[in-house]
Amino acid sequence: MSPTRKQDDKQRIEFLEGELRKRETEIALLKETSDTVSSELQLDSVLSIVAERAQRLVDAETVLIPILDQSLSQYIYRAGCGKNAAEIVGESLSLSIGICGWVFRHKRPWWHGVLSELEVEERNQWEHEAGTVILVPLIGKRSFLGGIAGINKTGGGEFDKNDLDILTMFASQVAIAIENAIFFEERKQAEEALQSLNQELEHRVNTRTKELAIANEELMHQALHDALTDIPNRTLLHDRLQQAIHAAQRERQSVALMMMDLDRFKEINDTMGHHSGDLVLQAVAARLRGTLRQSDTVARLGGDEFAMVLPGIGNQDSAIQAAQKILNAVQTPLVLEGRHLDIGVSLGIALYPDHGEESGLLMQRADVAMYAAKRNKSGYALYDAEVDRYSVDRLALQGELRHGIEHDELLLYYQPKIDFHSGRISGLEALVRWQHPRHGLMFPDDFIPLAERTGLIKPLTVWVLQAALRRCGAWQRDGLALTVAVNISASNLQDPHFPEVVATALTATGAGASWLELEITETAIMKEPAVAIAAIGKLNHMGVLLAIDDFGTGYSSMAYLKKLLVAKIKIDKSFVMDMHTNNNDAVIVRSLIGLGHNLGLSVVAEGVESAEVWDQLKVLGCDSAQGYSMSHPIPSEQLDDWLKQSPWGVKHK
Ligand code: C2E
Ligand code: MG
Ligand code: MG
């Protein structure tokens, strides 16, 4: 063996030993890597270990790991190491281009040896970089995952077959671990997506629940509050009253229930319009709310009616004090559209337990007290059982009266007036009666005040006017010179349409205006003298006569008496009935006759029950008389017979 040969062999052995050691290192690295990555589940950790080991295995300047995106349309460089790797990791690349795309399409590794297989055109495209890149596919158990790419051999040169083999083996060893990590990551992402979906769903459900709760609350609020004033309505008031009663029961305390309505509210509505009416109601609600405590309830019952519950009130005196405070606050003039408006109210108080232990009864009694306050013009009134006797049936009666007017349950009786000068019947007064289905024949004192309070007086007066004028028209057609007198109330006179109503009735019945007399009390005129004067003026203009009824009982209206264009006064029967035995009465009647005559008015005496009184009146110069002595009021159907056989007779036209 030559020394050179020996030398060669030695070198060769050293070379082979080197190769062997290299192989041993590679195998150790492969094994260690596959052990390491198989226990790692985080994809990024797995990939960065893989990249780092791959770089050592093939001696690359840079290693990049493209992983097929879930969309399967592109790669993403998920990991890498070495030169420039940090800048590339995170970028993505379409599957249709580059070496990555080639590997995906062919499911084969790329290295420069591949070039010989390519078509000329493709080869030209890749040739200059082919040797500097090696890219082996990562194929898992189920799918193609991506690849491991080595770029630029350290120290120059090209990747060789050996690099390809070792990297291919390496790829096949780590592919399952990578597939697991990808799977793990996808599952984690899916879980996270699910979780965020759940959170989103939960959030939406919560929001919707909240919205529903708000809507529900809104509905509840609407159901329990008055829309105009936003204070509690009747339903809520009832509830609060009941609660207050329960609490008071336990603590042995009192509760005050107050009911209040506005005087002449209808008038505000009629003359200033509904909008103004609404503003007044809102202002009143605000004033009530501002006067009472937080724990008190202020409610609107409808229309111009309000109610208040004051729990834990000490006694009647403190209830009255509270009522006075309310009146002071509410009755302060209100400025509306530049006008000062006086707000008058009537307030009724009922106390638990003094006036009732049950909410319904208390409501009823506060209502009764309110009407007492209205009647007495006292502002407020405490419930009084004595007053209540008359009002128990009030509510029922109101509905029945409306029905009665509409269904002709009303009747007219006629009472004659005898003229002293001619000794004949000069006219008849129409007096209304109500044939009530249960109570029988009812007299005006029992239902006219109710009609006046509730506004039913308007349709009632229309009914009476029409019936009386129909009768009067018939007398005239029969040639009888008889007037008919119809009683009217204050609210008729204040109704701006009233003269029109009278005119219509006159036309409809064919009765001449000069045969109609309207009787109104002094008190009714004095409620609104200016309005009364204007209305009487209009009626006079139409040719209708006005008489002041019950003269002498109202407070003296001497100043107005001159201004009023009335034609007659009717001296109240309370002075007349006993004037033959009571000298005071006789003196009063005498002066009233004198007064009337001095004013140029005709004087009638009502309540003439005896011949003595008749004689006395005749001596005093009274113009005519009406009373039981001549006749009680006569039912309509008996009137014709009575007229025919009466001792006085009727003047003919
Ligand atoms: P008034 O207008 O003063 O009518 C006279 C009342 O005295 C009538 O009572 C009549 O029956 C009664 N009367 C007549 N002669 C005598 C007598 O000699 N002695 C006594 N003690 N009383 C006598 P009535 O019919 O019960 O009417 C009561 C009041 O009701 C009337 O008083 C009038 O103010 C009112 N009224 C009657 N009808 C109507 C109506 O249609 N509309 C209105 N608004 N009020 C009416
Ligand atoms: Mg009368
Ligand atoms: Mg009278």
XYZ file of C-alpha atoms and ligand atoms in Angstrom:
701
model
C 0.000 0.000 0.000
C 1.462 3.325 -1.043
C 1.725 6.110 1.457
C -0.626 8.156 -0.639
C -3.096 5.312 -0.715
C -2.782 4.930 3.035
C -3.221 8.603 3.349
C -6.331 8.384 1.177
C -7.779 5.525 3.151
C -7.180 7.305 6.391
C -8.882 10.396 5.058
C -11.684 8.322 3.749
C -12.152 6.612 7.108
C -12.057 9.946 8.887
C -14.591 11.245 6.431
C -16.831 8.279 6.954
C -16.488 8.531 10.705
C -17.399 12.198 10.427
C -20.421 11.337 8.326
C -21.406 8.685 10.804
C -21.161 11.069 13.727
C -23.145 13.568 11.719
C -25.795 10.961 11.077
C -25.832 9.974 14.736
C -26.320 13.616 15.722
C -29.051 13.980 13.122
C -30.865 10.896 14.350
C -30.509 12.013 17.970
C -31.883 15.388 16.960
C -34.762 13.824 15.060
C -35.664 11.582 17.935
C -35.325 14.296 20.519
C -37.403 16.651 18.378
C -40.166 14.219 17.812
C -40.218 13.481 21.581
C -40.321 17.160 22.394
C -42.992 18.168 19.904
C -45.202 15.201 20.541
C -45.690 16.380 24.124
C -46.314 19.962 23.029
C -49.791 21.084 22.067
C -49.334 24.776 21.348
C -48.945 25.104 17.597
C -46.626 28.109 17.791
C -44.338 26.352 20.249
C -44.311 23.179 18.165
C -43.548 25.118 15.019
C -40.802 27.212 16.501
C -39.062 24.057 17.853
C -39.489 22.456 14.435
C -38.066 25.492 12.676
C -35.081 25.734 14.936
C -34.234 21.975 14.609
C -34.751 22.069 10.866
C -32.323 24.923 10.589
C -29.697 22.830 12.396
C -30.440 19.763 10.285
C -29.970 21.337 6.903
C -27.668 24.188 7.826
C -29.991 26.863 6.437
C -29.620 30.576 6.881
C -33.374 30.792 7.296
C -36.143 28.308 7.958
C -39.794 29.186 7.420
C -42.858 27.096 8.105
C -45.813 27.868 5.839
C -49.038 26.371 7.172
C -52.154 25.991 5.098
C -54.761 28.435 6.267
C -58.145 27.096 7.474
C -59.726 28.668 4.444
C -57.499 26.367 2.307
C -56.812 29.232 -0.049
C -53.461 30.456 1.250
C -50.419 29.737 3.362
C -49.415 31.650 6.370
C -45.811 31.693 7.503
C -46.624 30.621 11.012
C -43.072 30.175 12.266
C -39.474 30.592 11.270
C -35.951 31.236 12.445
C -32.683 32.630 11.157
C -32.055 35.569 8.897
C -35.031 37.841 8.144
C -37.443 35.212 9.510
C -39.030 37.564 12.008
C -40.065 39.903 9.197
C -41.676 37.178 7.136
C -43.503 35.248 9.861
C -47.169 36.245 9.880
C -47.305 36.985 6.172
C -49.555 35.009 3.931
C -49.199 33.879 0.357
C -51.671 32.646 -2.199
C -51.598 28.932 -3.030
C -51.542 29.688 -6.701
C -48.065 31.233 -6.676
C -44.498 30.515 -5.603
C -42.742 27.386 -4.494
C -45.285 26.882 -1.710
C -48.007 26.673 -4.313
C -45.993 24.205 -6.336
C -45.479 21.951 -3.321
C -49.157 22.114 -2.435
C -50.189 21.230 -5.982
C -47.694 18.381 -6.338
C -47.628 17.154 -2.726
C -43.867 16.623 -3.281
C -40.773 18.287 -1.877
C -39.015 20.997 -3.767
C -35.264 21.054 -4.266
C -33.042 21.840 -7.193
C -33.239 18.249 -8.435
C -36.860 18.950 -9.335
C -35.827 21.420 -12.004
C -35.024 18.700 -14.514
C -38.658 17.531 -14.380
C -40.130 20.934 -15.152
C -41.359 22.232 -18.468
C -38.957 24.718 -19.992
C -41.045 27.740 -19.227
C -41.529 26.829 -15.595
C -37.921 25.853 -15.233
C -36.779 29.255 -16.502
C -39.000 30.871 -13.981
C -37.506 29.031 -11.015
C -33.984 28.281 -12.153
C -32.046 31.119 -10.587
C -33.331 30.412 -7.070
C -33.965 26.689 -7.240
C -30.829 25.612 -5.493
C -31.160 28.068 -2.641
C -34.549 26.746 -1.537
C -35.613 23.442 -0.168
C -39.243 22.923 0.799
C -40.687 19.642 2.026
C -44.408 19.122 2.510
C -45.956 18.462 5.901
C -48.587 15.803 5.428
C -50.613 14.712 8.409
C -52.741 11.654 8.902
C -55.746 13.337 7.465
C -54.604 16.219 5.350
C -51.939 18.332 3.793
C -50.727 20.773 6.430
C -48.068 22.933 4.871
C -44.338 22.644 4.628
C -40.853 23.264 6.019
C -38.673 25.504 3.931
C -34.952 26.023 4.135
C -33.576 29.106 2.428
C -29.908 29.679 1.558
C -27.372 27.209 2.736
C -25.131 28.718 5.393
C -21.894 29.753 3.827
C -23.270 29.486 0.301
C -23.796 26.465 -1.946
C -26.940 24.534 -2.675
C -29.082 22.168 -0.636
C -28.275 18.617 -1.688
C -30.034 15.262 -1.827
C -28.891 14.519 1.681
C -30.562 17.690 2.979
C -33.700 16.708 1.142
C -33.800 13.235 2.640
C -33.140 14.287 6.179
C -35.668 17.153 6.015
C -38.277 14.843 4.458
C -37.775 12.333 7.231
C -37.882 15.121 9.809
C -41.129 16.451 8.290
C -42.770 13.064 8.409
C -41.774 12.695 12.072
C -43.166 16.041 13.223
C -46.195 16.153 10.901
C -48.495 14.287 13.312
C -47.501 16.495 16.226
C -48.150 19.557 14.057
C -51.461 18.141 12.892
C -52.433 17.554 16.513
C -51.411 21.068 17.464
C -53.337 22.506 14.513
C -56.316 20.445 15.505
C -55.894 21.549 19.092
C -55.640 25.171 17.987
C -58.677 24.933 15.741
C -60.633 23.318 18.510
C -59.540 26.037 20.874
C -60.536 28.665 18.314
C -63.851 26.950 17.769
C -64.363 26.846 21.504
C -63.460 30.486 21.796
C -65.762 31.351 18.914
C -68.502 29.377 20.577
C -67.807 31.061 23.840
C -67.896 34.515 22.329
C -71.029 33.529 20.480
C -72.503 32.470 23.773
C -71.419 35.701 25.353
C -72.908 37.650 22.484
C -76.096 35.678 22.797
C -76.186 36.167 26.521
C -75.559 39.856 26.041
C -78.395 40.084 23.535
C -80.721 38.150 25.809
C -79.799 40.435 28.689
C -80.339 43.556 26.638
C -83.661 42.287 25.364
C -84.714 41.294 28.878
C -83.828 44.753 30.081
C -85.763 46.335 27.202
C -88.737 44.169 27.981
C -88.536 45.065 31.643
C -88.476 48.756 30.746
C -91.386 48.326 28.321
C -93.245 46.423 30.960
C -92.601 49.101 33.528
C -93.773 51.703 31.026
C -96.982 49.765 30.467
C -97.537 49.397 34.185
C -96.955 53.105 34.573
C -99.460 53.918 31.853
C -102.011 51.585 33.370
C -101.714 53.271 36.737
C -101.253 56.913 35.831
C -103.244 59.668 34.265
C -101.888 60.484 30.825
C -102.485 64.226 31.022
C -100.927 64.968 34.413
C -98.813 61.848 34.928
C -100.067 61.483 38.481
C -101.694 58.242 39.725
C -105.124 57.378 38.383
C -108.158 55.952 40.137
C -106.809 52.389 40.126
C -103.542 53.334 41.764
C -105.342 55.613 44.201
C -107.495 52.718 45.323
C -104.425 50.618 45.832
C -102.596 53.305 47.805
C -105.673 53.969 49.899
C -105.938 50.308 50.737
C -102.259 50.110 51.671
C -102.605 53.206 53.819
C -105.613 51.686 55.575
C -103.706 48.464 56.275
C -100.743 50.347 57.672
C -103.000 52.578 59.765
C -104.778 49.517 61.115
C -101.504 48.066 62.406
C -100.250 51.353 63.804
C -103.607 52.578 65.097
C -103.446 55.757 63.071
C -105.763 57.722 60.833
C -105.767 58.177 57.075
C -107.293 61.187 55.356
C -108.885 60.765 51.971
C -109.641 64.008 50.187
C -111.629 64.512 47.082
C -111.515 67.751 45.227
C -112.981 69.218 42.100
C -112.693 72.521 40.353
C -115.576 74.950 40.411
C -116.667 76.117 36.994
C -114.071 74.054 35.179
C -116.535 73.416 32.397
C -116.735 77.123 31.884
C -112.949 77.390 31.467
C -113.119 74.585 28.927
C -116.045 76.133 27.086
C -114.768 79.671 26.958
C -110.993 79.190 26.690
C -110.821 75.874 24.911
C -109.806 72.378 25.875
C -106.129 73.114 25.590
C -106.416 75.745 28.314
C -108.491 73.330 30.344
C -105.693 70.785 30.087
C -103.130 73.352 31.195
C -105.244 74.210 34.220
C -105.496 70.542 35.188
C -101.750 70.100 34.821
C -101.073 73.192 36.900
C -103.452 72.004 39.614
C -101.813 68.565 39.653
C -98.390 70.182 40.005
C -99.587 72.429 42.815
C -101.106 69.511 44.699
C -97.930 67.497 44.255
C -95.875 70.448 45.454
C -97.983 70.960 48.555
C -98.169 67.411 49.831
C -95.527 65.099 51.191
C -93.719 62.488 49.191
C -95.561 59.781 51.098
C -98.967 61.260 50.216
C -100.726 60.234 47.021
C -102.206 62.735 44.606
C -104.404 61.229 41.910
C -106.628 62.417 39.114
C -109.893 60.552 38.970
C -110.952 61.963 35.636
C -112.403 65.240 34.431
C -111.656 67.941 36.967
C -111.711 65.551 39.919
C -108.648 64.900 42.041
C -108.133 62.781 45.127
C -105.465 62.676 47.780
C -104.485 60.062 50.312
C -102.648 61.330 53.381
C -101.509 58.368 55.435
C -100.698 58.596 59.115
C -102.584 61.814 59.698
C -103.061 62.497 63.426
C -106.667 63.656 63.719
C -109.414 65.741 62.144
C -107.650 68.982 62.965
C -104.498 68.040 61.120
C -106.597 66.855 58.171
C -108.301 70.245 58.099
C -104.957 72.006 58.305
C -103.735 69.980 55.349
C -106.914 70.815 53.436
C -106.405 74.507 54.079
C -102.844 74.264 52.853
C -104.096 72.576 49.684
C -106.762 75.225 49.121
C -104.237 78.035 49.573
C -101.925 76.478 47.043
C -104.534 75.576 44.460
C -106.579 78.753 44.656
C -103.703 81.117 43.960
C -104.646 82.794 40.657
C -103.153 81.158 37.613
C -101.754 83.120 34.699
C -102.874 81.551 31.471
C -102.336 83.164 28.106
C -101.726 86.410 29.910
C -104.998 86.212 31.828
C -105.310 85.821 35.553
C -107.561 82.915 36.284
C -109.149 82.347 39.674
C -109.290 78.674 40.416
C -112.031 77.789 42.878
C -112.189 74.304 44.288
C -114.339 72.256 46.637
C -112.664 69.653 48.772
C -114.253 66.881 50.805
C -112.481 64.988 53.575
C -113.236 61.521 54.902
C -111.104 59.929 57.607
C -110.214 56.364 58.341
C -111.415 55.037 60.747
C -113.804 57.833 61.866
C -115.918 57.866 58.692
C -115.381 54.368 57.382
C -112.974 51.453 57.561
C -113.174 50.362 53.992
C -111.775 52.162 50.944
C -114.959 52.127 48.847
C -117.006 53.640 51.634
C -114.360 56.291 52.308
C -114.355 57.276 48.638
C -118.102 57.634 48.707
C -118.004 59.703 51.866
C -115.216 61.986 50.705
C -117.385 62.546 47.632
C -120.401 63.428 49.778
C -118.246 65.831 51.780
C -117.009 67.396 48.540
C -120.563 68.100 47.418
C -121.345 69.580 50.811
C -118.336 71.886 50.393
C -119.578 72.851 46.950
C -123.079 73.543 48.179
C -121.909 75.591 51.133
C -119.195 77.305 49.101
C -116.976 76.581 52.072
C -113.922 75.410 50.174
C -113.630 72.251 52.193
C -115.916 70.082 54.297
C -115.412 67.147 56.600
C -117.762 64.238 56.050
C -120.993 64.647 57.988
C -123.397 61.734 58.263
C -126.318 64.143 58.549
C -125.594 65.667 55.156
C -125.133 62.240 53.679
C -128.705 61.106 54.212
C -129.666 62.823 50.992
C -126.789 61.723 48.904
C -126.650 57.969 49.333
C -128.523 57.377 46.140
C -127.049 60.341 44.377
C -124.946 58.441 41.933
C -127.587 55.958 40.978
C -130.134 58.723 40.709
C -127.955 60.699 38.348
C -127.857 57.857 35.828
C -131.557 57.255 36.277
C -132.397 60.901 35.730
C -130.482 60.983 32.468
C -132.352 57.903 31.389
C -135.603 59.425 32.643
C -135.184 62.609 30.609
C -134.435 60.624 27.478
C -137.326 58.232 28.011
C -140.090 60.710 28.847
C -140.397 59.832 32.502
C -140.824 63.549 33.217
C -144.294 65.043 33.605
C -145.624 68.563 33.789
C -148.147 69.799 36.301
C -149.727 73.203 35.772
C -150.666 75.671 38.480
C -152.891 78.611 37.539
C -152.249 82.257 38.338
C -155.297 84.454 38.882
C -155.246 88.086 37.871
C -156.698 90.355 40.569
C -157.808 93.035 38.135
C -159.804 90.844 35.758
C -160.548 88.041 38.200
C -159.586 85.536 35.495
C -156.892 83.001 34.945
C -154.002 84.832 33.326
C -151.484 82.043 33.047
C -150.162 78.754 34.284
C -146.843 77.761 35.770
C -145.348 74.529 34.475
C -143.934 72.465 37.353
C -141.927 69.398 36.552
C -142.380 65.973 38.164
C -140.515 62.739 37.626
C -142.384 59.485 37.470
C -139.509 57.407 38.854
C -139.823 53.677 38.122
C -139.031 52.698 41.733
C -139.504 55.799 43.882
C -142.816 56.804 42.335
C -143.722 60.451 41.659
C -140.773 62.665 42.602
C -140.906 66.396 43.249
C -138.457 68.913 41.807
C -136.717 69.595 45.125
C -135.545 65.976 45.051
C -133.952 66.015 41.626
C -133.509 69.592 40.331
C -130.462 70.243 42.571
C -128.970 66.986 41.275
C -129.687 68.016 37.694
C -128.033 71.375 38.356
C -124.915 69.776 39.804
C -124.499 67.291 37.009
C -125.320 69.375 33.977
C -128.514 67.410 33.354
C -130.428 70.617 33.925
C -129.801 71.555 30.302
C -131.618 68.623 28.684
C -134.222 68.802 31.448
C -135.002 72.453 30.728
C -135.183 71.726 27.021
C -137.701 68.988 27.730
C -139.833 71.234 29.978
C -139.682 74.152 27.536
C -140.825 72.011 24.644
C -143.634 70.335 26.566
C -144.886 73.604 28.095
C -144.723 75.524 24.816
C -146.491 72.747 22.958
C -149.336 73.144 25.444
C -149.217 76.917 25.199
C -149.337 76.744 21.401
C -152.499 74.648 21.677
C -154.155 77.228 23.997
C -153.437 79.955 21.531
C -154.871 77.966 18.683
C -157.971 77.496 20.883
C -158.097 81.278 21.337
C -157.182 81.241 25.032
C -155.164 84.176 26.360
C -152.946 82.196 28.734
C -149.249 82.598 29.474
C -147.075 79.679 30.415
C -144.299 80.071 32.970
C -141.213 77.854 32.882
C -138.674 77.740 35.692
C -135.048 77.959 34.671
C -131.805 77.542 36.608
C -128.686 79.612 36.886
C -126.745 77.406 34.501
C -129.436 77.840 31.841
C -128.987 81.563 31.991
C -125.217 81.201 31.836
C -125.381 78.916 28.837
C -124.589 81.162 25.853
C -126.787 78.962 23.658
C -129.829 79.244 25.876
C -131.626 82.080 24.023
C -131.197 80.025 20.865
C -132.664 76.960 22.595
C -135.717 79.030 23.580
C -136.086 80.415 20.069
C -135.954 76.930 18.583
C -138.596 75.651 20.991
C -140.855 78.633 20.205
C -140.573 78.019 16.475
C -141.039 74.287 16.791
C -144.249 74.618 18.838
C -145.741 77.677 17.180
C -146.232 79.399 20.549
C -145.745 83.162 20.451
C -142.807 84.510 22.440
C -144.976 86.972 24.347
C -146.906 84.099 25.954
C -143.784 82.619 27.514
C -142.550 83.670 30.949
C -139.274 82.450 32.353
C -138.950 82.307 36.136
C -135.558 82.514 37.689
C -134.582 83.013 41.306
C -132.820 86.066 42.595
C -129.975 83.877 43.845
C -129.488 82.341 40.413
C -129.225 85.767 38.834
C -126.740 86.922 41.427
C -124.353 84.051 40.679
C -123.124 85.881 37.594
C -125.075 89.140 37.403
C -123.321 90.405 34.292
C -123.959 87.219 32.346
C -127.562 87.133 33.571
C -128.188 90.721 32.517
C -126.861 89.990 29.029
C -128.934 86.822 28.648
C -132.101 88.480 29.949
C -131.510 91.313 27.492
C -131.415 88.852 24.602
C -134.540 87.023 25.766
C -136.373 90.321 26.163
C -135.330 91.249 22.712
C -137.011 88.079 21.502
C -140.169 89.146 23.336
C -139.882 86.683 26.229
C -140.741 87.966 29.719
C -138.641 87.277 32.757
C -139.926 86.965 36.324
C -137.855 86.869 39.483
C -138.987 83.872 41.493
C -138.902 83.487 45.266
C -138.409 87.204 45.540
C -137.281 88.392 48.969
C -135.324 85.309 49.916
C -132.105 85.991 48.027
C -129.730 88.689 49.137
C -130.961 91.981 47.990
C -130.125 92.844 44.451
C -131.573 96.304 44.506
C -128.687 97.681 42.498
C -129.302 95.137 39.809
C -133.028 95.096 39.983
C -133.005 98.390 38.119
C -130.668 97.101 35.478
C -132.440 93.791 35.006
C -135.028 93.901 32.322
C -137.425 91.716 34.283
C -141.127 92.255 34.021
C -142.338 90.540 37.171
C -141.479 89.586 40.676
C -142.986 86.629 42.470
C -143.041 87.176 46.215
C -141.819 84.057 47.938
C -144.495 81.899 49.502
C -142.757 81.891 52.884
C -143.875 85.521 53.364
C -147.299 84.981 51.853
C -148.640 81.780 53.417
C -148.977 83.144 56.955
C -149.350 86.847 56.297
C -152.876 86.841 57.654
C -151.636 85.666 61.044
C -148.081 86.992 61.055
C -147.843 90.749 61.031
C -144.148 90.790 60.162
C -144.872 88.813 57.029
C -147.710 91.118 56.138
C -145.392 94.133 56.468
C -142.779 92.492 54.275
C -145.312 91.557 51.604
C -146.701 95.056 51.623
C -143.250 96.600 51.135
C -142.272 94.083 48.452
C -145.403 94.955 46.485
C -144.555 98.645 46.884
C -140.998 98.060 45.775
C -142.054 96.121 42.692
C -144.562 98.733 41.670
C -142.069 101.525 42.188
C -139.780 99.749 39.758
C -142.637 99.417 37.326
C -142.892 95.673 37.737
C -145.886 93.419 37.930
C -146.125 91.606 41.313
C -147.302 88.046 41.834
C -147.818 86.401 45.221
C -147.238 82.672 45.444
C -148.330 80.376 48.277
C -151.818 81.741 48.682
C -153.437 79.062 50.797
C -156.460 80.870 52.186
C -159.209 83.260 51.273
C -158.007 85.718 53.968
C -154.622 86.012 52.312
C -156.293 86.436 48.942
C -158.346 89.300 50.304
C -155.345 90.913 51.975
C -153.324 90.778 48.769
C -156.143 92.290 46.824
C -156.289 95.209 49.246
C -152.494 95.659 48.988
C -152.771 96.008 45.222
C -150.992 92.803 44.275
C -151.392 92.022 40.561
C -151.912 88.286 40.628
C -151.849 85.274 42.929
C -151.014 81.621 42.812
C -151.610 79.006 45.486
C -153.418 75.984 46.824
C -156.379 78.173 47.745
C -157.139 78.519 44.042
C -155.656 75.274 42.894
C -152.930 72.783 43.568
C -150.713 72.080 40.565
C -152.860 70.080 38.114
C -151.665 67.026 36.218
C -151.375 67.776 32.540
C -154.133 65.443 31.417
C -156.686 66.930 33.850
C -155.920 70.519 32.938
C -158.418 70.969 30.092
C -161.325 69.769 32.232
C -160.207 71.949 35.094
C -159.961 75.041 32.894
C -163.489 74.451 31.548
C -165.144 74.238 34.961
C -162.965 76.668 36.941
C -164.902 79.463 38.701
C -162.528 82.111 37.316
C -162.688 81.386 33.664
C -160.173 82.203 31.000
C -159.874 85.416 29.052
C -160.209 84.857 25.324
C -158.054 86.614 22.808
P -141.401 77.613 42.439
O -141.109 77.978 41.062
O -141.367 78.666 43.455
O -142.800 76.896 42.395
C -143.739 76.986 43.344
C -143.694 75.833 44.236
O -144.597 76.084 45.317
C -144.215 74.546 43.567
O -143.546 73.460 44.176
C -145.652 74.535 43.973
O -146.250 73.234 44.003
C -145.591 75.084 45.361
N -146.847 75.725 45.741
C -147.791 76.266 44.949
N -148.806 76.783 45.682
C -148.482 76.582 46.958
C -149.160 76.901 48.197
O -150.248 77.470 48.264
N -148.513 76.538 49.318
C -147.328 75.894 49.324
N -146.765 75.597 50.466
N -146.671 75.588 48.167
C -147.254 75.929 47.001
P -142.935 72.366 43.371
O -143.750 72.022 42.209
O -142.539 71.323 44.324
O -141.645 73.070 42.816
C -140.641 73.453 43.645
C -139.627 74.250 42.947
O -138.955 73.470 41.985
C -140.198 75.390 42.137
O -140.432 76.475 42.961
C -139.110 75.657 41.153
O -138.141 76.481 41.728
C -138.546 74.299 40.955
N -139.010 73.771 39.664
C -140.222 73.219 39.362
N -140.281 72.857 38.084
C -139.081 73.219 37.533
C -138.516 73.148 36.232
O -139.152 72.687 35.263
N -137.258 73.621 36.070
C -136.568 74.163 37.105
N -135.360 74.605 36.875
N -137.053 74.249 38.332
C -138.318 73.802 38.556
Mg -141.508 79.218 39.771
Mg -141.287 80.266 43.958
